[in-house]
Amino acid sequence: MLMQGFSLTGFSCAVEALRTANSLSGETLYEAVLIGIGQELVPSGCGVEVRVEAQVDQVAQLDTLFVCGPAKLSDSGQEQLTHWLKRWARSIPNLGGIGTGAYLLARAGLLDGYRATIHWLDVAALKEAFPRVQATGNLFETDRDRYTCGGGTAAMDMMLFLIGRDHGMALASHLSEQFVCERIRPSDEAQRVPLKVRIGTQQPNLIEAVTLMEANIEEPLSTDDLAYHVGVSRRHLERLFKQHLQTVPSQYYLELRLERARTLLRTDDRPILQVGLMCGFSSASYFSTAYRGHFGLTPRQERRNARPAGEAPELQPRYGRSSEH
């Protein structure tokens, strides 16, 4: 369902993933129908118009409905959608929101008690307006029969996850290669919110310190070294971190390195010990202890979870439904 001003990037990422899954499999695994509300040509946020195939009053039956929300949130002009969703949602097995589509589902009361996400710029607005929604800042969320994503290219990650769930990760991996995606990002990967946006541009010393951390993952700098390079005292640097990031420099630095290690464990074949060294951990025991303390599982368990046993790494010539569906 396309709302006026929808994100063309999020929409095209989602639809192209489904269309290409059909093409690569040689089967009609998915049928995508574009739906409008009172418009045959729906303008996107960048002005490109997309012709829909049906109006809401012409829809008979759907397996899943994804709402492609407008690029900019608005509390007005969506009354018809809210009314329609409240009336028909129970007859649709699965509901999803792309970008601000999650906000529109929440307005209709359809995300109460569910985990859901939205673009990082709108997470605060979603939390404030709908406290019964378990809003996160993750790339995408799949909670029972609700699917939401942050919009943009996160729509591709969400669709690849759903396609992999339904038809096997071999197909999803080949789709990722087809779209020249570096990797299929997991749902629990946080959206990357620029530090300047989070704390504003009035803290150049803090931004410089974090930039130095990000550039020195393998050989971490001490807090004293960071303060020296930034040109402030250690105490002043610690005060900046505490005031604006609610942590101390050493803890923030550790979490940066652990997040980098998690990405490598999920996407790289290097030995676990080497991953630890690449992220500034001098011993396997220290790496394992820090990793478990932060993520609740060991690096070895993380890697095992990223590559489930029995999963075929090679591309099969044809794809049908898995035995579970």
Tab-separated table of C-alpha atoms in Angstrom:
chain	number	residue	atom	x	y	z
A	1	MET	CA	0.000	0.000	0.000
A	2	LEU	CA	1.564	3.242	-1.178
A	3	MET	CA	0.887	6.425	0.759
A	4	GLN	CA	1.434	9.800	-0.858
A	5	GLY	CA	5.057	10.858	-0.385
A	6	PHE	CA	6.249	7.287	0.232
A	7	SER	CA	9.967	6.468	0.203
A	8	LEU	CA	10.871	5.251	-3.273
A	9	THR	CA	14.036	3.589	-1.947
A	10	GLY	CA	12.250	1.493	0.677
A	11	PHE	CA	9.461	0.549	-1.732
A	12	SER	CA	11.761	-0.488	-4.577
A	13	CYS	CA	14.088	-2.468	-2.266
A	14	ALA	CA	11.131	-4.475	-0.978
A	15	VAL	CA	9.418	-5.124	-4.310
A	16	GLU	CA	12.628	-5.885	-6.208
A	17	ALA	CA	13.590	-8.511	-3.622
A	18	LEU	CA	10.290	-10.328	-4.161
A	19	ARG	CA	10.396	-10.007	-7.933
A	20	THR	CA	13.971	-11.241	-8.168
A	21	ALA	CA	13.205	-14.170	-5.842
A	22	ASN	CA	10.643	-15.296	-8.419
A	23	SER	CA	13.133	-14.847	-11.248
A	24	LEU	CA	15.981	-16.766	-9.594
A	25	SER	CA	13.769	-19.592	-8.381
A	26	GLY	CA	11.920	-20.026	-11.672
A	27	GLU	CA	8.673	-20.071	-9.705
A	28	THR	CA	6.052	-17.558	-8.621
A	29	LEU	CA	6.954	-17.544	-4.950
A	30	TYR	CA	5.431	-14.108	-4.418
A	31	GLU	CA	2.837	-11.922	-6.095
A	32	ALA	CA	3.083	-8.233	-5.267
A	33	VAL	CA	-0.019	-6.065	-5.780
A	34	LEU	CA	0.286	-2.286	-5.465
A	35	ILE	CA	-2.616	-0.676	-3.632
A	36	GLY	CA	-3.619	2.968	-3.414
A	37	ILE	CA	-6.148	5.062	-1.538
A	38	GLY	CA	-8.043	7.234	-3.994
A	39	GLN	CA	-5.123	7.700	-6.403
A	40	GLU	CA	-4.072	5.729	-9.467
A	41	LEU	CA	-0.714	7.503	-9.654
A	42	VAL	CA	0.865	7.877	-6.226
A	43	PRO	CA	3.738	10.393	-5.991
A	44	SER	CA	6.770	9.329	-3.982
A	45	GLY	CA	8.755	11.651	-1.760
A	46	CYS	CA	11.159	12.416	-4.603
A	47	GLY	CA	8.348	13.126	-7.080
A	48	VAL	CA	8.426	9.885	-9.086
A	49	GLU	CA	4.886	8.576	-9.518
A	50	VAL	CA	3.995	4.900	-9.306
A	51	ARG	CA	0.793	3.483	-10.814
A	52	VAL	CA	-1.129	1.233	-8.431
A	53	GLU	CA	-3.117	-1.806	-9.540
A	54	ALA	CA	-6.023	-1.624	-7.101
A	55	GLN	CA	-7.748	0.632	-4.601
A	56	VAL	CA	-8.453	-0.368	-1.017
A	57	ASP	CA	-12.131	-1.015	-1.736
A	58	GLN	CA	-11.145	-3.456	-4.501
A	59	VAL	CA	-8.938	-5.673	-2.337
A	60	ALA	CA	-10.507	-9.072	-1.737
A	61	GLN	CA	-7.881	-11.096	0.113
A	62	LEU	CA	-4.260	-10.562	1.118
A	63	ASP	CA	-1.668	-12.811	2.730
A	64	THR	CA	0.435	-9.859	3.884
A	65	LEU	CA	0.006	-6.104	3.722
A	66	PHE	CA	2.993	-3.756	3.816
A	67	VAL	CA	2.258	-0.054	4.286
A	68	CYS	CA	4.859	2.191	2.633
A	69	GLY	CA	4.629	5.349	4.667
A	70	PRO	CA	5.452	8.913	3.652
A	71	ALA	CA	9.010	10.164	3.985
A	72	LYS	CA	7.826	12.767	6.513
A	73	LEU	CA	5.597	11.893	9.451
A	74	SER	CA	2.256	13.624	9.674
A	75	ASP	CA	-0.611	13.256	12.125
A	76	SER	CA	-3.147	14.371	9.539
A	77	GLY	CA	-4.276	13.170	6.127
A	78	GLN	CA	-4.207	9.451	6.996
A	79	GLU	CA	-7.678	9.083	8.473
A	80	GLN	CA	-8.969	6.949	5.597
A	81	LEU	CA	-6.086	4.497	5.976
A	82	THR	CA	-6.560	4.295	9.756
A	83	HIS	CA	-10.274	3.584	9.344
A	84	TRP	CA	-9.635	0.925	6.671
A	85	LEU	CA	-6.911	-0.779	8.711
A	86	LYS	CA	-9.070	-0.967	11.828
A	87	ARG	CA	-11.870	-2.511	9.772
A	88	TRP	CA	-9.903	-5.047	7.746
A	89	ALA	CA	-6.733	-5.834	9.706
A	90	ARG	CA	-8.186	-8.956	11.338
A	91	SER	CA	-8.707	-10.559	7.933
A	92	ILE	CA	-5.056	-10.054	6.906
A	93	PRO	CA	-2.720	-12.694	8.421
A	94	ASN	CA	0.411	-10.509	8.403
A	95	LEU	CA	0.936	-6.751	8.582
A	96	GLY	CA	4.106	-4.782	7.896
A	97	GLY	CA	5.347	-1.237	7.832
A	98	ILE	CA	8.175	0.158	5.714
A	99	GLY	CA	9.655	3.312	7.216
A	100	THR	CA	6.845	5.447	8.631
A	101	GLY	CA	4.412	2.710	7.670
A	102	ALA	CA	5.074	1.443	11.202
A	103	TYR	CA	3.767	4.739	12.599
A	104	LEU	CA	0.580	4.386	10.539
A	105	LEU	CA	0.028	0.835	11.800
A	106	ALA	CA	0.569	2.066	15.357
A	107	ARG	CA	-2.041	4.811	14.848
A	108	ALA	CA	-4.564	2.095	14.059
A	109	GLY	CA	-3.607	0.253	17.270
A	110	LEU	CA	-2.097	-2.646	15.332
A	111	LEU	CA	1.346	-2.620	16.955
A	112	ASP	CA	0.271	-2.524	20.599
A	113	GLY	CA	2.303	-5.125	22.487
A	114	TYR	CA	4.586	-5.763	19.500
A	115	ARG	CA	8.253	-4.971	18.930
A	116	ALA	CA	8.502	-2.535	16.059
A	117	THR	CA	11.011	-0.219	14.482
A	118	ILE	CA	11.042	2.846	12.276
A	119	HIS	CA	13.690	5.150	10.815
A	120	TRP	CA	16.016	6.385	13.548
A	121	LEU	CA	14.852	9.968	13.033
A	122	ASP	CA	11.323	8.907	14.049
A	123	VAL	CA	11.997	6.421	16.868
A	124	ALA	CA	11.461	9.042	19.577
A	125	ALA	CA	8.173	10.156	18.003
A	126	LEU	CA	6.930	6.562	17.837
A	127	LYS	CA	7.813	5.930	21.485
A	128	GLU	CA	6.172	9.134	22.662
A	129	ALA	CA	2.961	8.784	20.655
A	130	PHE	CA	2.437	5.053	21.221
A	131	PRO	CA	3.864	3.890	24.563
A	132	ARG	CA	2.262	0.434	24.165
A	133	VAL	CA	4.500	-0.243	21.163
A	134	GLN	CA	7.893	-1.755	22.036
A	135	ALA	CA	9.833	0.603	19.768
A	136	THR	CA	13.463	-0.203	18.966
A	137	GLY	CA	16.201	1.330	16.861
A	138	ASN	CA	17.006	-1.918	15.055
A	139	LEU	CA	17.176	-2.292	11.275
A	140	PHE	CA	14.010	-4.353	11.185
A	141	GLU	CA	11.758	-6.277	13.537
A	142	THR	CA	9.752	-9.461	12.927
A	143	ASP	CA	7.482	-10.067	15.910
A	144	ARG	CA	4.949	-12.829	15.300
A	145	ASP	CA	2.735	-11.523	12.446
A	146	ARG	CA	4.124	-7.977	12.382
A	147	TYR	CA	7.075	-6.897	10.212
A	148	THR	CA	8.573	-3.414	10.369
A	149	CYS	CA	11.802	-1.816	9.184
A	150	GLY	CA	13.594	1.507	9.256
A	151	GLY	CA	12.938	2.121	5.564
A	152	GLY	CA	15.577	2.710	2.907
A	153	THR	CA	17.835	-0.265	2.328
A	154	ALA	CA	16.637	-1.870	5.588
A	155	ALA	CA	13.586	-2.945	3.569
A	156	MET	CA	15.923	-5.150	1.525
A	157	ASP	CA	17.372	-6.750	4.675
A	158	MET	CA	13.893	-7.462	6.016
A	159	MET	CA	12.710	-9.025	2.763
A	160	LEU	CA	15.847	-11.141	2.435
A	161	PHE	CA	15.232	-12.418	5.972
A	162	LEU	CA	11.612	-13.295	5.181
A	163	ILE	CA	12.546	-14.936	1.878
A	164	GLY	CA	15.273	-16.932	3.619
A	165	ARG	CA	12.842	-18.016	6.310
A	166	ASP	CA	10.279	-19.190	3.771
A	167	HIS	CA	12.496	-20.638	1.035
A	168	GLY	CA	15.965	-21.172	2.478
A	169	MET	CA	19.009	-19.002	3.081
A	170	ALA	CA	20.705	-20.245	-0.095
A	171	LEU	CA	18.160	-18.286	-2.122
A	172	ALA	CA	18.419	-15.264	0.173
A	173	SER	CA	22.225	-15.308	-0.094
A	174	HIS	CA	22.076	-15.442	-3.888
A	175	LEU	CA	19.631	-12.540	-3.888
A	176	SER	CA	22.053	-10.574	-1.734
A	177	GLU	CA	24.807	-11.227	-4.274
A	178	GLN	CA	22.459	-10.259	-7.096
A	179	PHE	CA	21.872	-6.862	-5.494
A	180	VAL	CA	25.596	-6.403	-4.722
A	181	CYS	CA	24.872	-6.319	-0.978
A	182	GLU	CA	27.982	-6.785	1.129
A	183	ARG	CA	26.010	-9.032	3.480
A	184	ILE	CA	22.524	-9.736	4.782
A	185	ARG	CA	22.286	-7.616	7.885
A	186	PRO	CA	20.500	-9.262	10.864
A	187	SER	CA	17.402	-7.779	12.425
A	188	ASP	CA	19.102	-6.933	15.718
A	189	GLU	CA	21.728	-4.750	14.082
A	190	ALA	CA	21.177	-1.193	15.236
A	191	GLN	CA	20.557	1.574	12.763
A	192	ARG	CA	23.658	3.725	12.496
A	193	VAL	CA	22.717	7.084	13.965
A	194	PRO	CA	25.342	9.752	13.256
A	195	LEU	CA	26.893	10.987	16.493
A	196	LYS	CA	26.479	14.584	15.359
A	197	VAL	CA	22.735	13.988	15.164
A	198	ARG	CA	22.568	12.345	18.580
A	199	ILE	CA	24.498	15.019	20.483
A	200	GLY	CA	24.493	17.998	18.120
A	201	THR	CA	27.449	19.796	16.579
A	202	GLN	CA	28.307	21.809	19.682
A	203	GLN	CA	30.590	19.100	21.096
A	204	PRO	CA	33.530	18.919	18.660
A	205	ASN	CA	35.881	17.456	21.302
A	206	LEU	CA	33.549	14.537	21.972
A	207	ILE	CA	33.003	13.885	18.260
A	208	GLU	CA	36.758	13.967	17.659
A	209	ALA	CA	37.372	11.495	20.499
A	210	VAL	CA	34.827	9.016	19.112
A	211	THR	CA	36.282	9.434	15.615
A	212	LEU	CA	39.704	8.525	17.014
A	213	MET	CA	38.198	5.447	18.689
A	214	GLU	CA	36.591	4.281	15.450
A	215	ALA	CA	39.890	4.707	13.603
A	216	ASN	CA	41.871	2.756	16.217
A	217	ILE	CA	39.947	-0.461	16.833
A	218	GLU	CA	42.833	-2.932	16.494
A	219	GLU	CA	45.207	-0.959	18.728
A	220	PRO	CA	42.998	0.916	21.202
A	221	LEU	CA	44.176	4.201	22.620
A	222	SER	CA	44.121	4.822	26.352
A	223	THR	CA	41.813	7.459	27.784
A	224	ASP	CA	44.867	9.594	28.511
A	225	ASP	CA	46.006	9.287	24.889
A	226	LEU	CA	42.560	10.224	23.614
A	227	ALA	CA	42.460	13.287	25.874
A	228	TYR	CA	45.950	14.314	24.711
A	229	HIS	CA	45.071	14.066	20.999
A	230	VAL	CA	41.794	15.922	21.481
A	231	GLY	CA	43.520	18.618	23.541
A	232	VAL	CA	41.539	18.347	26.789
A	233	SER	CA	42.189	16.898	30.225
A	234	ARG	CA	41.208	13.319	31.019
A	235	ARG	CA	38.694	14.535	33.582
A	236	HIS	CA	37.062	16.875	31.080
A	237	LEU	CA	36.815	14.087	28.461
A	238	GLU	CA	35.216	11.728	30.973
A	239	ARG	CA	32.754	14.454	31.916
A	240	LEU	CA	31.775	14.922	28.234
A	241	PHE	CA	31.132	11.200	27.782
A	242	LYS	CA	29.119	10.989	30.992
A	243	GLN	CA	27.010	14.034	30.164
A	244	HIS	CA	26.219	13.272	26.533
A	245	LEU	CA	26.592	9.484	26.153
A	246	GLN	CA	25.815	8.349	29.721
A	247	THR	CA	28.999	6.269	29.946
A	248	VAL	CA	32.756	6.584	30.412
A	249	PRO	CA	35.246	6.616	27.499
A	250	SER	CA	36.650	3.149	28.231
A	251	GLN	CA	33.192	1.505	28.238
A	252	TYR	CA	32.113	3.287	25.055
A	253	TYR	CA	35.346	2.208	23.377
A	254	LEU	CA	34.865	-1.394	24.511
A	255	GLU	CA	31.331	-1.500	23.093
A	256	LEU	CA	32.569	-0.113	19.764
A	257	ARG	CA	35.145	-2.890	19.544
A	258	LEU	CA	32.632	-5.568	20.524
A	259	GLU	CA	30.146	-4.385	17.888
A	260	ARG	CA	32.912	-4.586	15.296
A	261	ALA	CA	33.795	-8.085	16.506
A	262	ARG	CA	30.168	-9.203	16.189
A	263	THR	CA	30.033	-8.018	12.588
A	264	LEU	CA	33.229	-9.923	11.773
A	265	LEU	CA	32.059	-13.096	13.515
A	266	ARG	CA	28.872	-13.039	11.484
A	267	THR	CA	30.395	-12.196	8.124
A	268	ASP	CA	34.075	-13.199	8.109
A	269	ASP	CA	35.755	-16.617	8.143
A	270	ARG	CA	38.858	-15.563	10.077
A	271	PRO	CA	39.614	-17.611	13.234
A	272	ILE	CA	37.900	-16.323	16.365
A	273	LEU	CA	41.213	-15.511	18.026
A	274	GLN	CA	42.219	-13.385	15.033
A	275	VAL	CA	38.899	-11.548	15.156
A	276	GLY	CA	39.601	-10.758	18.793
A	277	LEU	CA	43.062	-9.446	17.992
A	278	MET	CA	41.674	-7.331	15.134
A	279	CYS	CA	39.324	-5.699	17.628
A	280	GLY	CA	41.938	-4.957	20.256
A	281	PHE	CA	41.575	-7.958	22.583
A	282	SER	CA	44.971	-9.288	23.602
A	283	SER	CA	43.808	-12.741	24.716
A	284	ALA	CA	41.087	-15.246	23.851
A	285	SER	CA	39.840	-15.397	27.454
A	286	TYR	CA	39.494	-11.610	27.723
A	287	PHE	CA	37.686	-11.486	24.374
A	288	SER	CA	35.294	-14.288	25.341
A	289	THR	CA	34.546	-12.834	28.774
A	290	ALA	CA	33.910	-9.314	27.445
A	291	TYR	CA	31.787	-10.634	24.574
A	292	ARG	CA	29.626	-12.801	26.837
A	293	GLY	CA	29.222	-9.938	29.297
A	294	HIS	CA	27.918	-7.620	26.565
A	295	PHE	CA	25.919	-9.915	24.266
A	296	GLY	CA	25.066	-12.835	26.558
A	297	LEU	CA	26.831	-15.478	24.461
A	298	THR	CA	30.409	-16.384	23.567
A	299	PRO	CA	32.101	-15.526	20.259
A	300	ARG	CA	31.971	-19.228	19.324
A	301	GLN	CA	28.218	-19.349	19.962
A	302	GLU	CA	27.771	-16.151	17.941
A	303	ARG	CA	29.509	-17.679	14.940
A	304	ARG	CA	27.581	-20.935	15.279
A	305	ASN	CA	24.270	-19.043	15.365
A	306	ALA	CA	25.272	-17.078	12.259
A	307	ARG	CA	25.841	-20.330	10.333
A	308	PRO	CA	23.161	-22.820	11.366
A	309	ALA	CA	24.165	-26.477	11.021
A	310	GLY	CA	23.056	-28.153	7.830
A	311	GLU	CA	22.536	-24.941	5.923
A	312	ALA	CA	23.704	-25.315	2.345
A	313	PRO	CA	26.206	-22.598	1.406
A	314	GLU	CA	26.026	-23.267	-2.315
A	315	LEU	CA	23.283	-22.140	-4.667
A	316	GLN	CA	20.827	-24.800	-5.727
A	317	PRO	CA	19.438	-24.725	-9.273
A	318	ARG	CA	15.810	-24.431	-8.169
A	319	TYR	CA	13.964	-23.450	-5.045
A	320	GLY	CA	10.702	-24.734	-3.685
A	321	ARG	CA	9.089	-24.271	-0.340
A	322	SER	CA	10.959	-25.720	2.574
A	323	SER	CA	9.548	-28.733	4.379
A	324	GLU	CA	8.326	-26.449	7.145
A	325	HIS	CA	5.938	-24.534	4.881
